[in-house]
PDB file of C-alpha atoms in Angstrom:
ATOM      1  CA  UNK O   1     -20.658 -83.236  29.209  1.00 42.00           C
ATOM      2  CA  UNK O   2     -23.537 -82.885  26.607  1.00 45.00           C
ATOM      3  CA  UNK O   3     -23.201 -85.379  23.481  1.00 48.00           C
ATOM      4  CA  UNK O   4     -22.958 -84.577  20.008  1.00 49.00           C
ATOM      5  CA  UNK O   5     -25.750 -86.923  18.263  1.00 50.00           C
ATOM      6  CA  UNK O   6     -25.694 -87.463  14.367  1.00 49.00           C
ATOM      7  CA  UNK O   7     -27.700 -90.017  12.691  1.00 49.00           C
ATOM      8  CA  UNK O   8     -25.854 -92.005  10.593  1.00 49.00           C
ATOM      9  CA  UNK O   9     -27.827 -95.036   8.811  1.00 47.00           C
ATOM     10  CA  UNK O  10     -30.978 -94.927  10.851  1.00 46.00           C
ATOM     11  CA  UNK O  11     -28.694 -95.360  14.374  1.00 47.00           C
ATOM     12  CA  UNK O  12     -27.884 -92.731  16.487  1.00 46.00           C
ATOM     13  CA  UNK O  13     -24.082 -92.153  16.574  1.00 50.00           C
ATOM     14  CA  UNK O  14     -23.381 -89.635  20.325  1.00 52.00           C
ATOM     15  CA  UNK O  15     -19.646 -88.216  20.413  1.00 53.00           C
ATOM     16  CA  UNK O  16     -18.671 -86.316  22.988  1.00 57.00           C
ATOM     17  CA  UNK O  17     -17.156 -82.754  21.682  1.00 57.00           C
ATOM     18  CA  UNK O  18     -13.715 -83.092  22.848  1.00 60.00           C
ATOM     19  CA  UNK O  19     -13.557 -86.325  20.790  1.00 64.00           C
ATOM     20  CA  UNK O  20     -13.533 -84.192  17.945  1.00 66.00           C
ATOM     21  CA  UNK O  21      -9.831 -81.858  18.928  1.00 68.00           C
ATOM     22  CA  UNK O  22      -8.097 -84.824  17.529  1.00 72.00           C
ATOM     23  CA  UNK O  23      -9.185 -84.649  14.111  1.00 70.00           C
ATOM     24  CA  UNK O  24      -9.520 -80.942  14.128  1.00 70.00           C
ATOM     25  CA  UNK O  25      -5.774 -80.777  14.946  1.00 72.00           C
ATOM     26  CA  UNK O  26      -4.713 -83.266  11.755  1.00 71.00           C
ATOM     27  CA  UNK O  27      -6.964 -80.806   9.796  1.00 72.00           C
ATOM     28  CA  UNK O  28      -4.746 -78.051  11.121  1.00 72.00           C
ATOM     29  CA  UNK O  29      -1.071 -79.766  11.015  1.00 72.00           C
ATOM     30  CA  UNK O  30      -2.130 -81.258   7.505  1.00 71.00           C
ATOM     31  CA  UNK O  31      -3.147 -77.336   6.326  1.00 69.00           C
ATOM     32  CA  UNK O  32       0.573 -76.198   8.140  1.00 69.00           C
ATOM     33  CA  UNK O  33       2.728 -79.115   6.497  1.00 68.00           C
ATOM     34  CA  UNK O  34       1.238 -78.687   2.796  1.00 64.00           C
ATOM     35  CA  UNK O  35      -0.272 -75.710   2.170  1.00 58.00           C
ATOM     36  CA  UNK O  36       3.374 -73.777   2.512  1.00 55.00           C
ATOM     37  CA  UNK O  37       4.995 -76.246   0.269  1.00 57.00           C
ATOM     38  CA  UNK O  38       2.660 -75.759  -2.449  1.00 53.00           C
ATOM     39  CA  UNK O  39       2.556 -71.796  -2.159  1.00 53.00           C
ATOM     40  CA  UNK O  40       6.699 -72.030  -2.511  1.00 52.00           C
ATOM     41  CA  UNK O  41       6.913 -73.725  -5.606  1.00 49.00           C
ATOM     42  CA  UNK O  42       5.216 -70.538  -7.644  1.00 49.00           C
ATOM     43  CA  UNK O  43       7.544 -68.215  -6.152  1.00 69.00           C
ATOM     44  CA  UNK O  44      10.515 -68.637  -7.450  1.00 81.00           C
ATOM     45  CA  UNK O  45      11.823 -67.224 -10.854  1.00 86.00           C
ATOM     46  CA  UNK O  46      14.942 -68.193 -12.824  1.00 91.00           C
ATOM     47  CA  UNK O  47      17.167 -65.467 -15.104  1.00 92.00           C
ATOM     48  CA  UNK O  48      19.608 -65.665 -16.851  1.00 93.00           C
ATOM     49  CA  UNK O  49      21.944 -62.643 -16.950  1.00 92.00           C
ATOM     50  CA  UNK O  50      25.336 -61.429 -18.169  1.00 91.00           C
ATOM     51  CA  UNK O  51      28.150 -59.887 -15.570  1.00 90.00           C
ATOM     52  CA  UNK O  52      27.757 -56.208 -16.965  1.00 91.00           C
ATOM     53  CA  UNK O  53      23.597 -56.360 -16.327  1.00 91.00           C
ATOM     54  CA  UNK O  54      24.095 -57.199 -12.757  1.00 90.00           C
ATOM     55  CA  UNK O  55      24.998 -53.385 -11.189  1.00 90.00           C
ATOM     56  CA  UNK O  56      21.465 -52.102 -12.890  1.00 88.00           C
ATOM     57  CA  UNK O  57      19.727 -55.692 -10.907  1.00 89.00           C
ATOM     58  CA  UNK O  58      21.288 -56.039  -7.855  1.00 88.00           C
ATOM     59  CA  UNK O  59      22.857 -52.548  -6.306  1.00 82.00           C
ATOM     60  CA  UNK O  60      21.416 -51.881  -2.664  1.00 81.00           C
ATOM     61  CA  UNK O  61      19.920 -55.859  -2.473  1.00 86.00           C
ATOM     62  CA  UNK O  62      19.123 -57.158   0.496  1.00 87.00           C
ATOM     63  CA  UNK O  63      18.964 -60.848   1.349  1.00 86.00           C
ATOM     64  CA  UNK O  64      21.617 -61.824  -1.273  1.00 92.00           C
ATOM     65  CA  UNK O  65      22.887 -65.457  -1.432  1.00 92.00           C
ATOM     66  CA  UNK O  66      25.706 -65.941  -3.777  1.00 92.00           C
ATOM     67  CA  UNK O  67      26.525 -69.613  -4.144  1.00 91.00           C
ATOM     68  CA  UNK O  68      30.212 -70.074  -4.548  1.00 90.00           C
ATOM     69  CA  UNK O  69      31.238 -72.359  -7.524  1.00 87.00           C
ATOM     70  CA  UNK O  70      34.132 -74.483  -4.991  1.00 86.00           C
ATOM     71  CA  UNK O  71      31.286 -74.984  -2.850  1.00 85.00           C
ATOM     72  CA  UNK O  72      29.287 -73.056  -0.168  1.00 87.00           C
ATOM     73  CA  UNK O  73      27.340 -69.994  -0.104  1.00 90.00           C
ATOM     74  CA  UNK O  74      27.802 -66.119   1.258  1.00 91.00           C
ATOM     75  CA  UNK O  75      24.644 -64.169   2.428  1.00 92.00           C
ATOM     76  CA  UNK O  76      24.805 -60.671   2.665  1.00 91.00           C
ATOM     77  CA  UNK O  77      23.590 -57.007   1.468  1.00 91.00           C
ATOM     78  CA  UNK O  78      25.148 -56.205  -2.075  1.00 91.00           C
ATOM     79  CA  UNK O  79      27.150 -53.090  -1.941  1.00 89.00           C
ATOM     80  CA  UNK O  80      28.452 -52.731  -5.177  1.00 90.00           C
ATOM     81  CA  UNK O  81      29.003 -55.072  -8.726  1.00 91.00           C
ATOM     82  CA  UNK O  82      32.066 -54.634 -10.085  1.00 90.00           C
ATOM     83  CA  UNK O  83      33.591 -55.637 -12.970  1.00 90.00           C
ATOM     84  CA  UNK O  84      36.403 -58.385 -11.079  1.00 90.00           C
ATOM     85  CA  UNK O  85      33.934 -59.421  -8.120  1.00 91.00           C
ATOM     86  CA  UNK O  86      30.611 -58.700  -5.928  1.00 92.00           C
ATOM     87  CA  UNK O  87      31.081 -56.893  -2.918  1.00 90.00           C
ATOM     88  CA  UNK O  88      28.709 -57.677   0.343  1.00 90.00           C
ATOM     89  CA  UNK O  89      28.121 -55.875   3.617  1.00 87.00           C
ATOM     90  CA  UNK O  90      26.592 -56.974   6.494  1.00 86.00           C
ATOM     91  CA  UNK O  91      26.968 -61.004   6.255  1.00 88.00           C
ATOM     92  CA  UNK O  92      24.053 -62.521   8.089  1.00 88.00           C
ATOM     93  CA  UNK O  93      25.022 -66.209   6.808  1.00 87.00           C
ATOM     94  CA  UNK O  94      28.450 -68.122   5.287  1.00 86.00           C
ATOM     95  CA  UNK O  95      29.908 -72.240   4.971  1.00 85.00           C
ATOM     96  CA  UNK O  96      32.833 -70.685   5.822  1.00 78.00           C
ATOM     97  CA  UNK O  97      33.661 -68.003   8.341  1.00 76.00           C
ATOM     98  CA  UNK O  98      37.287 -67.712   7.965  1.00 72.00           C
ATOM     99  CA  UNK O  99      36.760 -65.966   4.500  1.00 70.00           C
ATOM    100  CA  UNK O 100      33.433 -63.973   5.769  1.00 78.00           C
ATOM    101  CA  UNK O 101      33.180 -63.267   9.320  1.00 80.00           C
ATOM    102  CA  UNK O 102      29.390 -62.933  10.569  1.00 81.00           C
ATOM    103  CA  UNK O 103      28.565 -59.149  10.458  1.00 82.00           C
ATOM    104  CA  UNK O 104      31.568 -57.962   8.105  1.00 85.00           C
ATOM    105  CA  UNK O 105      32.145 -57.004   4.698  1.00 88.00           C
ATOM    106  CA  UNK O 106      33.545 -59.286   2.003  1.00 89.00           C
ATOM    107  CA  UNK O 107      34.428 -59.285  -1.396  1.00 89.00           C
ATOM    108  CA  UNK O 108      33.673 -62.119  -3.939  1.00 90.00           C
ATOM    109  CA  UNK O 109      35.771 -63.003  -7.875  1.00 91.00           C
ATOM    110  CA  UNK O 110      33.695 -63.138 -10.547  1.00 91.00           C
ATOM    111  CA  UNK O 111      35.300 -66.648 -11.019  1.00 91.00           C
ATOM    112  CA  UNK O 112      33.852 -67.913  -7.663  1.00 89.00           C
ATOM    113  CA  UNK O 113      30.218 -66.563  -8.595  1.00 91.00           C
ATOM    114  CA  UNK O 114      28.354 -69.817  -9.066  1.00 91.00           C
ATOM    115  CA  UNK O 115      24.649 -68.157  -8.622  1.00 92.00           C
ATOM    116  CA  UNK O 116      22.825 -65.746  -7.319  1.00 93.00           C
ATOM    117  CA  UNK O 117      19.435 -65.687  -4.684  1.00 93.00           C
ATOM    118  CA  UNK O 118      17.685 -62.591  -4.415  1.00 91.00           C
ATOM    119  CA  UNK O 119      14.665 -62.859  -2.101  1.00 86.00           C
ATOM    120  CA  UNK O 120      12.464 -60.171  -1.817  1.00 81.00           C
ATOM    121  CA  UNK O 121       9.224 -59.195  -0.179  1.00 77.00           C
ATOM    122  CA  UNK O 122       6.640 -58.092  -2.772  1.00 67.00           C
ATOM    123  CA  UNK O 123       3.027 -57.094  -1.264  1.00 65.00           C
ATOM    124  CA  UNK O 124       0.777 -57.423   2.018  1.00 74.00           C
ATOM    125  CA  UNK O 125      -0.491 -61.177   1.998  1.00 77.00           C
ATOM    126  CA  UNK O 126       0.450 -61.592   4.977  1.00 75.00           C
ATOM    127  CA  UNK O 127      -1.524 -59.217   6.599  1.00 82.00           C
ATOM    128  CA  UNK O 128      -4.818 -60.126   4.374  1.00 83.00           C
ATOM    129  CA  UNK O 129      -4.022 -63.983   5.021  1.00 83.00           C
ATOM    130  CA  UNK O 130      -3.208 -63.001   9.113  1.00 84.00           C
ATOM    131  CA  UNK O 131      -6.835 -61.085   9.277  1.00 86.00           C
ATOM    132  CA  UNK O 132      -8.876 -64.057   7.268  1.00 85.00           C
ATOM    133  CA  UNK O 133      -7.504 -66.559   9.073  1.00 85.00           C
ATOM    134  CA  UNK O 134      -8.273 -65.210  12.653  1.00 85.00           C
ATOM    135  CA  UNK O 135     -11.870 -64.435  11.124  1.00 86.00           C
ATOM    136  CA  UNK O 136     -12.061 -68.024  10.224  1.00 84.00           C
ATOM    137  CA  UNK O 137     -10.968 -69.367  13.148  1.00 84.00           C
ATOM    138  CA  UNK O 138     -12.757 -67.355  15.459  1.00 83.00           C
ATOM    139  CA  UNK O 139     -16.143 -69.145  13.882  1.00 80.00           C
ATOM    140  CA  UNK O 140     -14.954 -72.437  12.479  1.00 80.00           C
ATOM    141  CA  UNK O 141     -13.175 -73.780  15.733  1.00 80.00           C
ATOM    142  CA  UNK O 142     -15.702 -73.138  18.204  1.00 76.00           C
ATOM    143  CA  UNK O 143     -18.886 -74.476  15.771  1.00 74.00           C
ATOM    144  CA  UNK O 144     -16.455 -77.812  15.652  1.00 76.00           C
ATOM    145  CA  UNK O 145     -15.897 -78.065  18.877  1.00 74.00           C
ATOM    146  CA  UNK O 146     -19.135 -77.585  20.272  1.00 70.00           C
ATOM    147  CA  UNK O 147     -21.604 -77.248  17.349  1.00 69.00           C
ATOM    148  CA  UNK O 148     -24.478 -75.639  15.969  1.00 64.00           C
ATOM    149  CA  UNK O 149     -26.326 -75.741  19.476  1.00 63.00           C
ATOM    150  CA  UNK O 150     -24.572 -74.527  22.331  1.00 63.00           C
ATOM    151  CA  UNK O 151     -25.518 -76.454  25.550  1.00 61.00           C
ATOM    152  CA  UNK O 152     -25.571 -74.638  28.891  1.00 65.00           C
ATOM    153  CA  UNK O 153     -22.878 -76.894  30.956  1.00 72.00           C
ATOM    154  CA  UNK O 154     -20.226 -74.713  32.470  1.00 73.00           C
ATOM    155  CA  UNK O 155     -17.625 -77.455  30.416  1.00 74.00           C
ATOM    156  CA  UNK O 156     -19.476 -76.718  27.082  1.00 74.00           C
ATOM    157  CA  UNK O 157     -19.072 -73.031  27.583  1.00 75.00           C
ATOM    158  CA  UNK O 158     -15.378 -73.374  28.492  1.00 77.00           C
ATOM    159  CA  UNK O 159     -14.578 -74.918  25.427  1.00 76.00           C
ATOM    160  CA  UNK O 160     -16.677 -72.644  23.529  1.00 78.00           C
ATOM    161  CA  UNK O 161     -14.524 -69.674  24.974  1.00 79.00           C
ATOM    162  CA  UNK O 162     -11.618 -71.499  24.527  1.00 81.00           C
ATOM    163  CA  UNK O 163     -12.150 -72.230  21.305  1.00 80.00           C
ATOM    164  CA  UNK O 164     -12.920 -68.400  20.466  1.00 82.00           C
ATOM    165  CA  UNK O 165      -9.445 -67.677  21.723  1.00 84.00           C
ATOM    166  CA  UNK O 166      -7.244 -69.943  20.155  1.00 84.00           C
ATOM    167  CA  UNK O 167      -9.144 -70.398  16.801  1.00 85.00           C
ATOM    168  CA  UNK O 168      -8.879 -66.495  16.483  1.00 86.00           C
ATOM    169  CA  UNK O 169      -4.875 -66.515  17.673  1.00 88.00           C
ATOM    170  CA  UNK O 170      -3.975 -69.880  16.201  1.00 87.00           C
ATOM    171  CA  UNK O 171      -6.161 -69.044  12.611  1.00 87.00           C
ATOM    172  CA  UNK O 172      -4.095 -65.256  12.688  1.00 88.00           C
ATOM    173  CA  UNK O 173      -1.007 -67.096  12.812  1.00 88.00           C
ATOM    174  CA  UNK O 174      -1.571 -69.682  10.073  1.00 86.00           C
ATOM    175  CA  UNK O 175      -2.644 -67.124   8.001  1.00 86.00           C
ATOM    176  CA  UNK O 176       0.360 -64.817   8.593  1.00 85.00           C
ATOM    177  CA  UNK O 177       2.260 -67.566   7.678  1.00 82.00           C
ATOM    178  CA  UNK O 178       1.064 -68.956   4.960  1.00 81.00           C
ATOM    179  CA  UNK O 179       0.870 -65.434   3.276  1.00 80.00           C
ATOM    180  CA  UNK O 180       4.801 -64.675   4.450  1.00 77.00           C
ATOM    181  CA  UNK O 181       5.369 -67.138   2.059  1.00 72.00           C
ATOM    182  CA  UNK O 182       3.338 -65.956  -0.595  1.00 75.00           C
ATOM    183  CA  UNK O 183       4.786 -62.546  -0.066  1.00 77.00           C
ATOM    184  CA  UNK O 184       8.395 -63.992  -0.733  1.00 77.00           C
ATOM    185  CA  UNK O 185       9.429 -63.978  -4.113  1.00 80.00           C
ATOM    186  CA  UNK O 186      13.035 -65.547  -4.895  1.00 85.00           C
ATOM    187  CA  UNK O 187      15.341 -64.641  -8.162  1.00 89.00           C
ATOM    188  CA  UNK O 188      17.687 -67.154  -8.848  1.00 91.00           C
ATOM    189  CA  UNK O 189      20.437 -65.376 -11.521  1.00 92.00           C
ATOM    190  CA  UNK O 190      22.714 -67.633 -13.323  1.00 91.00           C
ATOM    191  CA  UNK O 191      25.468 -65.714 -15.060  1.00 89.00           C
ATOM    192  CA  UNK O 192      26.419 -66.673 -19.154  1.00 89.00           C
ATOM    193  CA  UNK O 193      29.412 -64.851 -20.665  1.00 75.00           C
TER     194      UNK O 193
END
């Protein structure tokens, strides 16, 4: 396999390419750990709201977590707000299943109404972040593994193709995911009397 030389201080410093996968993958798991964390915490907006404002808000919801003030939590599409309770079709998530069965309709008191999560899906980042970051790594990931000068060993060109293929795939999937978060946006209602 053809070394990588760099000089480095007057020496001369030869790597071989593959050397290199490890630290291009701790660039990559680094970017996957982080990078979502950070794009979360702008996401998510807090209001304030009273019991008769909620029909005009929340009416045809989807993705609605109410967080029950005894504990626990009831996911589910909002139906309707009525003045004694909240009433939810189609529960996709609950603590406890012998008061909403998965797939069902349930009803919730006002008095048991500790919060309320509304996540919704706002624009198209994820497409834009899916299509730069297949762009990106269909250049960046072969130039690292290979670099600038492509040899003409049948390994070399290998990993060049290889690294066409999965930067592309693995840089589209990042992307997508990174801007799935950005897309979500997340309303967290607390209701004052």
């Amino acid at each position: 396999m053809r070394k990588i030389a760099s000089r480095n201080n007057r020496r001369l410093r030869k790597t071989t390419a593959v050397a290199l996968l490890p630290f291009l993958m701790a660039q990559v798991l680094i970017g996957g750990f982080c990078a979502p964390q950070t794009l979360r915490a702008g996401t998510e907006q807090f209001r304030k709201m009273t019991w008769e404002e909620l029909p005009g808000f929340l009416n045809g919801e989807k993705k609605v977590t109410v967080s029950l003030a005894e504990g626990g939590a009831v996911r589910g599409d909002v139906l309707a707000v009525l003045p004694g309770n909240i009433h939810l079709h189609r529960v996709t998530m609950a603590t406890d299943w012998k008061h909403a069965a998965f797939d069902s309709e349930t009803s919730i008191p006002r008095d048991s109404v500790k919060d309320i999560r509304v996540e919704r899906m706002r624009s198209s980042v994820r497409i834009a972040g899916a299509v730069l970051g297949g762009v990106g790594g269909f250049f960046l990931v072969p130039l690292a593994l290979v670099g600038p000068t492509i040899g003409e060993s049948r390994s070399e060109a290998y990993l060049m193709y290889g690294g066409l293929v999965g930067g592309a795939i693995g840089g589209s999937v990042l992307g997508y995911q990174l801007g799935k978060r950005r897309d979500r946006e997340t309303i967290i209602i607390t209701i004052v009397d």
